[in-house]
Amino acid sequence: MSITESTEAPATCPVRFPAARENPVAPPGAYRPEGHDGGPIEVDLAYGGRAWLVTRHADVRALLGNGRLSSDATVEGYPQIPLSYGRQRPGVFLSMDPPEHERVRNLLSREFSAGAVAARRPAVEQLVDRLLDRFTADGRRSGDLVKEFADLLPCYVSGYLYGVTDDYEGFVRQCINARATHDGSLAKRLVAGERMRRFLGELLDARDREPGDDLLSRLLANARTAGLGREDVVGAATLLLAASLDATAAVTSMTVLAVLRDPALTERLRTDPRRWAAAAVEESLRYWTVIQHGPVRAVTEDIELAGRTLRKGEFVILHLHSANWDPAVFRHPEQFDIDRPANPHLSFGHGIHRCLGGGLGTLEATIALERIFTALPGLRLDIAEDDLAYRHDDLVYGVRGLPVAW
C-alpha cells in the first residue's frame, strides 16, 4: 500500500509529526506504535501534508544511501518542515542532489578530513582552556554550563577556522545571534539566516581583498577553481556555521548532563577523563540524537520497503533518534552506556549527505569533556533534574540551561 493509492485510509493519520515526547530522553512512543512491525508508518505533518516516517535503523540507513530519494526542497509538495525553505539557495549543498551537491561540498571536503580534524586538536584545546578560564574566573564556584560555556565553544572554534583575529568577541556575538537559525519559528530562522549570510558575506569580501591562511580564504580559492561564484561560497560558509553552532553546543552540554546523572560514570570521568571522554561523547550522540526531527527526502522512483510501496512523488522522514534507539541494533537503548562494544549510530547521517563537520564537532565536545573533568573534578548538577527546561520545539534538542557547581 502507498500513501497516494490508499482508498481506505482515514482522512487523518493516527500519528502526527512531530509528536510530543513522553519523557525528555526517549523518542516519541507514537513513532513505534504498540504491536507495529517497525516498518514505515504514514504521518500527518503539523506543517501540512503527509509523509512516510521511517524509524528502524536498517531502513533509515538504507534510505539515507538510496539514490532514488532526493534532498531537493524545491520539489513540488516538499514538506515544509524546519530547514525546508521551498527554494534552492546557492551553496547550500544540504538540499542539493548530485552532481551539484558534490561540486559544492568538495570545496570543503579536505578541510574536514580525519587528518585535518586531528591537526586542529592543539588549537581547540587552547580555545577550550580559554573558555574554562573565563567560566571559572574570580573564584566562581557555580555557573550555567550551557550559556557560559557550551554555547560559546563552537563560536570560538568557528572564529579560529575563519581566521578572525581583530574582533573575536564581535564574531562570537554574531554567532550567538545567528543561533536563531535553529529556532522553532520559521520567521525567526529566516531573519537570523539572512543576518548570518550578510555577516559572512562581508567577512568573505574582506578575505577576497586580503587572503590569509584560513578556511574562508581557501574556500574562495577552491570556488574559483571549480567555477563557482561568490553566492555559492557565502551559502556554503553559512551552512557550515549554522550546522555547527547549536549541534556542537547541545552535544557538549548533554554529554555532561548524562555523565552527571550517573555517579559511577561521573567517577570514571573524574579519575581518567582522557580515557573516557570520547566514548561518552559517542554514546551521547546516539542517546540524545540532538537533531531531533530527522532529514526529509522526496521519492523519485518507487521503492519497496517492509511491505510498503514508497511511490514517486511521496515524501519520507528518516527519524534518526528512533533509529538510534532501535533495540535490534542497540541493546537496552534507553541506557546511557559508554561500554557498548559497537555504536553504529546515525546521528551524522549516512551516504553522500553525511555531516561534513561531524568529526570536528565530536573533537570539540571530547576535548571539552576532558578539560572540564580535569579542571573541575567536583563538578555536580546545581539543579533538580525535573526542573531542567528542554528545547522541545527547536530543531536541535537540548536543555536551555545547565546550572552546575564545583
CSV table of C-alpha atoms in Angstrom, one decimal:
chain,number,residue,atom,x,y,z
A,1,MET,CA,0.0,0.0,0.0
A,2,SER,CA,1.1,3.6,-0.6
A,3,ILE,CA,0.0,7.0,0.7
A,4,THR,CA,-1.2,8.1,-2.6
A,5,GLU,CA,-3.1,5.0,-3.7
A,6,SER,CA,-4.9,4.0,-0.5
A,7,THR,CA,-8.7,4.4,-0.7
A,8,GLU,CA,-9.5,3.1,2.7
A,9,ALA,CA,-7.2,5.3,4.7
A,10,PRO,CA,-8.9,7.7,7.2
A,11,ALA,CA,-8.9,11.4,6.4
A,12,THR,CA,-6.2,11.8,9.0
A,13,CYS,CA,-3.4,9.5,10.1
A,14,PRO,CA,-3.3,8.3,13.7
A,15,VAL,CA,0.2,9.7,14.1
A,16,ARG,CA,1.0,13.4,13.8
A,17,PHE,CA,4.6,14.6,13.2
A,18,PRO,CA,6.3,15.9,15.2
A,19,ALA,CA,4.7,14.1,18.2
A,20,ALA,CA,5.3,15.1,21.8
A,21,ARG,CA,7.8,13.2,23.9
A,22,GLU,CA,6.5,11.2,26.8
A,23,ASN,CA,9.8,11.8,28.6
A,24,PRO,CA,12.8,14.1,27.8
A,25,VAL,CA,15.2,11.3,26.9
A,26,ALA,CA,13.4,8.9,24.6
A,27,PRO,CA,12.0,9.4,21.1
A,28,PRO,CA,8.2,9.8,21.0
A,29,GLY,CA,6.5,6.5,21.6
A,30,ALA,CA,3.9,7.3,18.9
A,31,TYR,CA,6.6,6.6,16.2
A,32,ARG,CA,6.7,3.0,17.3
A,33,PRO,CA,3.1,2.1,18.0
A,34,GLU,CA,2.3,-1.0,20.2
A,35,GLY,CA,2.2,-4.1,18.1
A,36,HIS,CA,3.5,-2.4,15.0
A,37,ASP,CA,6.0,-4.3,12.8
A,38,GLY,CA,8.5,-1.4,12.8
A,39,GLY,CA,8.1,-0.6,9.1
A,40,PRO,CA,7.3,2.9,7.7
A,41,ILE,CA,4.1,4.5,9.0
A,42,GLU,CA,2.1,7.2,7.5
A,43,VAL,CA,2.0,10.5,9.4
A,44,ASP,CA,0.2,13.8,9.1
A,45,LEU,CA,2.6,16.7,9.2
A,46,ALA,CA,2.0,19.6,11.6
A,47,TYR,CA,3.1,21.8,8.8
A,48,GLY,CA,0.7,20.4,6.3
A,49,GLY,CA,0.7,17.3,4.0
A,50,ARG,CA,1.6,13.7,4.7
A,51,ALA,CA,4.7,11.6,4.6
A,52,TRP,CA,6.2,8.2,5.5
A,53,LEU,CA,8.0,8.0,8.8
A,54,VAL,CA,10.9,5.6,8.9
A,55,THR,CA,12.3,4.5,12.3
A,56,ARG,CA,14.2,1.2,12.0
A,57,HIS,CA,17.9,1.5,12.0
A,58,ALA,CA,18.4,-0.7,8.9
A,59,ASP,CA,15.7,1.1,6.9
A,60,VAL,CA,16.9,4.6,7.8
A,61,ARG,CA,20.5,3.7,6.9
A,62,ALA,CA,19.4,2.1,3.6
A,63,LEU,CA,17.3,5.0,2.6
A,64,LEU,CA,20.0,7.6,3.5
A,65,GLY,CA,22.2,5.9,0.9
A,66,ASN,CA,19.4,5.4,-1.7
A,67,GLY,CA,19.8,7.3,-4.9
A,68,ARG,CA,16.1,7.2,-5.6
A,69,LEU,CA,15.5,9.7,-2.8
A,70,SER,CA,16.1,13.4,-3.4
A,71,SER,CA,17.1,16.2,-1.0
A,72,ASP,CA,15.9,18.9,-3.3
A,73,ALA,CA,13.5,21.1,-1.3
A,74,THR,CA,12.2,22.8,-4.5
A,75,VAL,CA,10.3,19.6,-5.5
A,76,GLU,CA,6.5,20.4,-5.6
A,77,GLY,CA,4.8,19.5,-2.3
A,78,TYR,CA,8.1,19.0,-0.4
A,79,PRO,CA,7.1,19.1,3.3
A,80,GLN,CA,7.7,22.5,4.9
A,81,ILE,CA,9.3,21.1,8.0
A,82,PRO,CA,12.0,23.2,9.7
A,83,LEU,CA,15.0,23.9,7.4
A,84,SER,CA,12.9,23.4,4.2
A,85,TYR,CA,12.6,26.7,2.5
A,86,GLY,CA,11.0,25.7,-0.7
A,87,ARG,CA,13.7,27.2,-2.8
A,88,GLN,CA,17.3,26.4,-3.6
A,89,ARG,CA,19.8,28.7,-2.1
A,90,PRO,CA,23.3,29.0,-3.8
A,91,GLY,CA,25.9,26.9,-2.0
A,92,VAL,CA,23.6,25.2,0.5
A,93,PHE,CA,24.6,21.6,-0.6
A,94,LEU,CA,22.5,20.0,2.1
A,95,SER,CA,19.4,20.4,-0.1
A,96,MET,CA,21.2,19.6,-3.4
A,97,ASP,CA,21.4,16.3,-5.4
A,98,PRO,CA,24.3,15.1,-7.4
A,99,PRO,CA,26.2,16.3,-9.3
A,100,GLU,CA,25.7,19.8,-8.0
A,101,HIS,CA,25.9,18.5,-4.4
A,102,GLU,CA,29.4,17.1,-4.9
A,103,ARG,CA,30.6,20.2,-6.8
A,104,VAL,CA,29.8,22.5,-3.8
A,105,ARG,CA,30.6,20.0,-1.0
A,106,ASN,CA,34.0,19.3,-2.4
A,107,LEU,CA,35.0,22.9,-1.8
A,108,LEU,CA,35.2,21.9,1.9
A,109,SER,CA,35.9,18.2,2.0
A,110,ARG,CA,39.6,18.5,2.6
A,111,GLU,CA,39.1,20.9,5.5
A,112,PHE,CA,37.2,18.2,7.4
A,113,SER,CA,39.1,15.1,6.6
A,114,ALA,CA,40.2,12.9,9.6
A,115,GLY,CA,43.8,14.2,9.3
A,116,ALA,CA,42.7,17.9,9.1
A,117,VAL,CA,40.5,17.5,12.1
A,118,ALA,CA,43.2,15.8,14.2
A,119,ALA,CA,45.7,18.5,13.3
A,120,ARG,CA,43.3,21.1,14.9
A,121,ARG,CA,43.4,19.4,18.3
A,122,PRO,CA,46.0,21.7,19.9
A,123,ALA,CA,44.1,24.8,18.7
A,124,VAL,CA,40.8,23.5,20.0
A,125,GLU,CA,42.4,22.6,23.4
A,126,GLN,CA,43.7,26.2,23.7
A,127,LEU,CA,40.2,27.6,23.0
A,128,VAL,CA,38.5,25.2,25.5
A,129,ASP,CA,41.1,26.2,28.1
A,130,ARG,CA,40.4,29.9,27.4
A,131,LEU,CA,36.7,29.4,27.8
A,132,LEU,CA,37.1,27.4,31.0
A,133,ASP,CA,39.3,30.1,32.5
A,134,ARG,CA,36.6,32.6,31.7
A,135,PHE,CA,33.9,30.3,33.2
A,136,THR,CA,35.8,29.8,36.5
A,137,ALA,CA,37.2,33.3,36.7
A,138,ASP,CA,37.3,35.3,40.0
A,139,GLY,CA,36.9,32.3,42.2
A,140,ARG,CA,33.5,31.4,41.0
A,141,ARG,CA,32.1,28.1,42.3
A,142,SER,CA,29.0,27.8,40.1
A,143,GLY,CA,27.6,28.8,36.7
A,144,ASP,CA,25.4,27.8,33.7
A,145,LEU,CA,27.4,25.4,31.5
A,146,VAL,CA,25.1,26.0,28.5
A,147,LYS,CA,25.0,29.8,28.4
A,148,GLU,CA,28.5,30.4,29.7
A,149,PHE,CA,30.5,27.6,28.1
A,150,ALA,CA,28.8,25.2,25.6
A,151,ASP,CA,27.0,27.8,23.6
A,152,LEU,CA,30.3,29.7,23.2
A,153,LEU,CA,32.6,26.9,22.3
A,154,PRO,CA,31.6,26.4,18.6
A,155,CYS,CA,31.6,30.2,18.1
A,156,TYR,CA,35.2,30.3,19.3
A,157,VAL,CA,36.2,27.4,17.1
A,158,SER,CA,34.5,28.9,14.1
A,159,GLY,CA,36.3,32.2,14.6
A,160,TYR,CA,39.6,30.3,14.7
A,161,LEU,CA,38.6,28.4,11.4
A,162,TYR,CA,37.5,31.6,9.7
A,163,GLY,CA,40.7,33.5,10.6
A,164,VAL,CA,39.1,36.1,12.9
A,165,THR,CA,41.7,37.9,14.9
A,166,ASP,CA,40.8,41.6,15.1
A,167,ASP,CA,37.3,41.4,16.6
A,168,TYR,CA,37.0,37.9,18.1
A,169,GLU,CA,34.3,38.8,20.7
A,170,GLY,CA,32.3,40.6,18.0
A,171,PHE,CA,32.4,37.4,15.9
A,172,VAL,CA,31.2,35.4,18.9
A,173,ARG,CA,28.3,37.8,19.4
A,174,GLN,CA,27.3,37.4,15.8
A,175,CYS,CA,27.4,33.6,16.2
A,176,ILE,CA,25.2,33.8,19.3
A,177,ASN,CA,22.7,36.0,17.4
A,178,ALA,CA,22.7,33.5,14.5
A,179,ARG,CA,21.7,30.6,16.7
A,180,ALA,CA,18.1,31.6,16.0
A,181,THR,CA,18.5,29.8,12.6
A,182,HIS,CA,17.7,26.6,14.6
A,183,ASP,CA,14.7,28.2,16.4
A,184,GLY,CA,11.3,26.5,16.1
A,185,SER,CA,9.9,29.6,14.4
A,186,LEU,CA,10.3,29.8,10.6
A,187,ALA,CA,10.1,33.7,10.7
A,188,LYS,CA,13.0,33.8,13.3
A,189,ARG,CA,15.0,31.3,11.3
A,190,LEU,CA,14.6,33.3,8.1
A,191,VAL,CA,15.6,36.6,9.7
A,192,ALA,CA,18.6,35.1,11.5
A,193,GLY,CA,19.7,33.2,8.5
A,194,GLU,CA,19.7,36.3,6.3
A,195,ARG,CA,21.6,38.2,9.0
A,196,MET,CA,24.2,35.4,9.1
A,197,ARG,CA,24.6,35.5,5.3
A,198,ARG,CA,25.2,39.2,5.3
A,199,PHE,CA,27.8,38.9,8.1
A,200,LEU,CA,29.7,36.1,6.4
A,201,GLY,CA,29.4,37.8,3.0
A,202,GLU,CA,31.2,40.8,4.5
A,203,LEU,CA,33.8,38.6,6.1
A,204,LEU,CA,34.4,36.8,2.7
A,205,ASP,CA,34.8,40.1,0.9
A,206,ALA,CA,37.5,41.0,3.4
A,207,ARG,CA,39.3,37.7,2.7
A,208,ASP,CA,38.9,38.2,-1.0
A,209,ARG,CA,40.8,41.5,-0.7
A,210,GLU,CA,43.4,40.2,1.7
A,211,PRO,CA,43.6,36.3,1.6
A,212,GLY,CA,45.1,34.6,4.6
A,213,ASP,CA,45.8,31.1,5.9
A,214,ASP,CA,42.2,30.3,6.9
A,215,LEU,CA,39.2,28.3,5.8
A,216,LEU,CA,37.4,31.2,4.1
A,217,SER,CA,40.4,32.2,2.0
A,218,ARG,CA,40.9,28.6,0.9
A,219,LEU,CA,37.2,28.2,0.2
A,220,LEU,CA,37.3,31.3,-2.1
A,221,ALA,CA,40.3,29.9,-3.9
A,222,ASN,CA,38.7,26.5,-4.4
A,223,ALA,CA,35.5,28.1,-5.7
A,224,ARG,CA,37.4,29.9,-8.4
A,225,THR,CA,39.0,26.7,-9.5
A,226,ALA,CA,35.6,25.0,-9.6
A,227,GLY,CA,33.9,27.8,-11.5
A,228,LEU,CA,31.6,28.7,-8.6
A,229,GLY,CA,30.6,32.2,-7.6
A,230,ARG,CA,30.5,34.4,-4.5
A,231,GLU,CA,27.0,33.4,-3.6
A,232,ASP,CA,27.9,29.8,-3.7
A,233,VAL,CA,30.7,30.5,-1.2
A,234,VAL,CA,28.5,32.6,1.0
A,235,GLY,CA,25.9,29.8,1.1
A,236,ALA,CA,28.4,27.0,1.9
A,237,ALA,CA,30.1,29.1,4.6
A,238,THR,CA,26.6,29.9,6.1
A,239,LEU,CA,25.5,26.3,6.1
A,240,LEU,CA,28.8,25.2,7.7
A,241,LEU,CA,28.4,27.8,10.5
A,242,ALA,CA,24.7,27.2,11.1
A,243,ALA,CA,25.1,23.5,11.2
A,244,SER,CA,27.9,23.7,13.8
A,245,LEU,CA,26.6,26.1,16.4
A,246,ASP,CA,23.6,24.5,18.1
A,247,ALA,CA,24.5,20.9,17.4
A,248,THR,CA,28.0,21.1,18.9
A,249,ALA,CA,26.8,23.1,21.9
A,250,ALA,CA,24.0,20.6,22.6
A,251,VAL,CA,26.2,17.5,22.3
A,252,THR,CA,28.7,19.1,24.7
A,253,SER,CA,26.2,20.1,27.4
A,254,MET,CA,24.0,16.9,27.0
A,255,THR,CA,27.1,14.7,27.4
A,256,VAL,CA,28.0,16.5,30.7
A,257,LEU,CA,24.4,16.1,31.8
A,258,ALA,CA,24.3,12.4,31.0
A,259,VAL,CA,27.6,11.9,32.9
A,260,LEU,CA,26.5,13.8,36.0
A,261,ARG,CA,23.2,11.9,36.2
A,262,ASP,CA,25.2,8.7,36.9
A,263,PRO,CA,27.5,8.8,40.0
A,264,ALA,CA,29.6,5.8,38.8
A,265,LEU,CA,30.1,7.3,35.4
A,266,THR,CA,31.0,10.7,36.9
A,267,GLU,CA,33.7,9.0,39.0
A,268,ARG,CA,35.2,7.4,35.8
A,269,LEU,CA,35.4,10.7,34.1
A,270,ARG,CA,36.9,12.3,37.1
A,271,THR,CA,39.5,9.6,37.5
A,272,ASP,CA,40.6,9.4,33.9
A,273,PRO,CA,38.9,12.0,31.6
A,274,ARG,CA,41.2,11.4,28.7
A,275,ARG,CA,40.4,7.7,28.6
A,276,TRP,CA,36.6,8.0,28.9
A,277,ALA,CA,35.6,11.3,27.3
A,278,ALA,CA,35.5,10.1,23.6
A,279,ALA,CA,33.3,7.1,24.5
A,280,ALA,CA,30.9,9.4,26.5
A,281,VAL,CA,30.5,11.8,23.6
A,282,GLU,CA,30.0,8.9,21.1
A,283,GLU,CA,27.2,7.5,23.3
A,284,SER,CA,25.7,10.9,23.8
A,285,LEU,CA,25.5,11.3,20.0
A,286,ARG,CA,23.4,8.1,19.9
A,287,TYR,CA,21.4,8.5,23.2
A,288,TRP,CA,20.3,12.1,22.7
A,289,THR,CA,20.4,12.4,18.9
A,290,VAL,CA,20.1,16.2,19.1
A,291,ILE,CA,18.9,16.6,15.5
A,292,GLN,CA,15.5,15.6,16.7
A,293,HIS,CA,13.3,15.6,13.6
A,294,GLY,CA,15.4,13.9,11.0
A,295,PRO,CA,16.0,14.6,7.4
A,296,VAL,CA,13.3,14.6,4.7
A,297,ARG,CA,13.6,13.1,1.3
A,298,ALA,CA,11.4,13.1,-1.9
A,299,VAL,CA,10.9,9.7,-3.6
A,300,THR,CA,11.9,10.0,-7.3
A,301,GLU,CA,11.3,6.3,-8.2
A,302,ASP,CA,9.1,3.7,-6.5
A,303,ILE,CA,10.8,1.9,-3.5
A,304,GLU,CA,9.6,-1.3,-1.9
A,305,LEU,CA,10.3,-1.3,1.9
A,306,ALA,CA,8.9,-3.7,4.5
A,307,GLY,CA,5.7,-4.5,2.6
A,308,ARG,CA,5.0,-0.8,1.7
A,309,THR,CA,5.5,1.0,-1.6
A,310,LEU,CA,7.0,4.4,-1.3
A,311,ARG,CA,5.8,5.9,-4.6
A,312,LYS,CA,7.4,8.5,-6.8
A,313,GLY,CA,6.2,11.9,-5.6
A,314,GLU,CA,5.8,10.9,-2.0
A,315,PHE,CA,7.9,12.0,0.9
A,316,VAL,CA,9.9,10.3,3.6
A,317,ILE,CA,11.1,11.4,7.0
A,318,LEU,CA,14.1,9.5,8.3
A,319,HIS,CA,13.9,9.6,12.1
A,320,LEU,CA,17.4,9.4,13.4
A,321,HIS,CA,16.6,9.3,17.1
A,322,SER,CA,14.3,6.3,16.7
A,323,ALA,CA,16.9,4.6,14.5
A,324,ASN,CA,19.5,5.2,17.2
A,325,TRP,CA,17.2,3.6,19.8
A,326,ASP,CA,16.4,0.5,17.7
A,327,PRO,CA,16.7,-2.5,20.1
A,328,ALA,CA,17.6,-4.7,17.2
A,329,VAL,CA,20.9,-2.8,17.0
A,330,PHE,CA,21.4,-1.3,20.4
A,331,ARG,CA,20.9,-3.5,23.5
A,332,HIS,CA,19.0,-1.6,26.1
A,333,PRO,CA,18.9,1.6,24.1
A,334,GLU,CA,17.4,3.5,27.0
A,335,GLN,CA,20.6,3.1,29.0
A,336,PHE,CA,23.5,5.6,28.6
A,337,ASP,CA,26.3,3.0,28.2
A,338,ILE,CA,29.8,4.1,27.2
A,339,ASP,CA,30.9,0.5,27.2
A,340,ARG,CA,28.9,-0.6,24.1
A,341,PRO,CA,31.0,-2.9,22.0
A,342,ALA,CA,29.8,-1.2,18.9
A,343,ASN,CA,27.9,2.1,18.4
A,344,PRO,CA,26.9,2.4,14.7
A,345,HIS,CA,24.7,5.5,15.4
A,346,LEU,CA,23.3,7.5,12.5
A,347,SER,CA,23.4,10.9,14.2
A,348,PHE,CA,25.6,12.3,11.4
A,349,GLY,CA,23.6,10.6,8.7
A,350,HIS,CA,25.0,8.2,6.1
A,351,GLY,CA,25.9,8.4,2.4
A,352,ILE,CA,26.7,11.4,0.4
A,353,HIS,CA,24.9,13.8,2.9
A,354,ARG,CA,26.8,12.5,5.9
A,355,CYS,CA,27.5,15.5,8.2
A,356,LEU,CA,30.8,17.1,6.9
A,357,GLY,CA,31.7,18.7,10.2
A,358,GLY,CA,30.7,15.8,12.5
A,359,GLY,CA,34.3,14.9,13.2
A,360,LEU,CA,35.3,18.4,14.3
A,361,GLY,CA,32.2,18.7,16.4
A,362,THR,CA,33.0,15.4,18.1
A,363,LEU,CA,36.5,16.6,18.8
A,364,GLU,CA,35.3,19.8,20.3
A,365,ALA,CA,32.9,18.0,22.7
A,366,THR,CA,35.5,15.4,23.6
A,367,ILE,CA,38.2,18.0,24.4
A,368,ALA,CA,35.6,20.0,26.4
A,369,LEU,CA,34.8,16.9,28.5
A,370,GLU,CA,38.4,16.1,29.0
A,371,ARG,CA,39.2,19.6,30.2
A,372,ILE,CA,36.0,20.1,32.3
A,373,PHE,CA,36.5,17.0,34.4
A,374,THR,CA,40.2,17.7,34.8
A,375,ALA,CA,39.8,21.3,35.9
A,376,LEU,CA,36.6,20.7,37.8
A,377,PRO,CA,36.7,17.3,39.4
A,378,GLY,CA,34.0,18.3,41.9
A,379,LEU,CA,31.5,19.2,39.1
A,380,ARG,CA,27.9,18.4,40.0
A,381,LEU,CA,24.4,19.5,38.9
A,382,ASP,CA,23.1,22.6,40.7
A,383,ILE,CA,19.5,22.0,39.8
A,384,ALA,CA,17.0,19.2,40.2
A,385,GLU,CA,16.7,17.1,37.0
A,386,ASP,CA,12.9,17.7,37.0
A,387,ASP,CA,13.5,21.4,36.8
A,388,LEU,CA,15.6,21.3,33.6
A,389,ALA,CA,13.9,23.1,30.7
A,390,TYR,CA,14.3,21.1,27.4
A,391,ARG,CA,14.2,22.6,23.9
A,392,HIS,CA,11.2,20.5,22.7
A,393,ASP,CA,10.2,23.0,20.0
A,394,ASP,CA,13.6,23.7,18.5
A,395,LEU,CA,15.3,21.9,15.6
A,396,VAL,CA,18.2,21.0,17.8
A,397,TYR,CA,17.3,19.3,21.1
A,398,GLY,CA,19.0,20.1,24.4
A,399,VAL,CA,18.5,22.0,27.6
A,400,ARG,CA,18.1,25.7,27.8
A,401,GLY,CA,20.4,25.9,30.8
A,402,LEU,CA,22.5,23.6,32.8
A,403,PRO,CA,23.4,25.1,36.3
A,404,VAL,CA,26.4,23.3,37.8
A,405,ALA,CA,28.6,23.8,40.8
A,406,TRP,CA,32.1,22.6,41.7
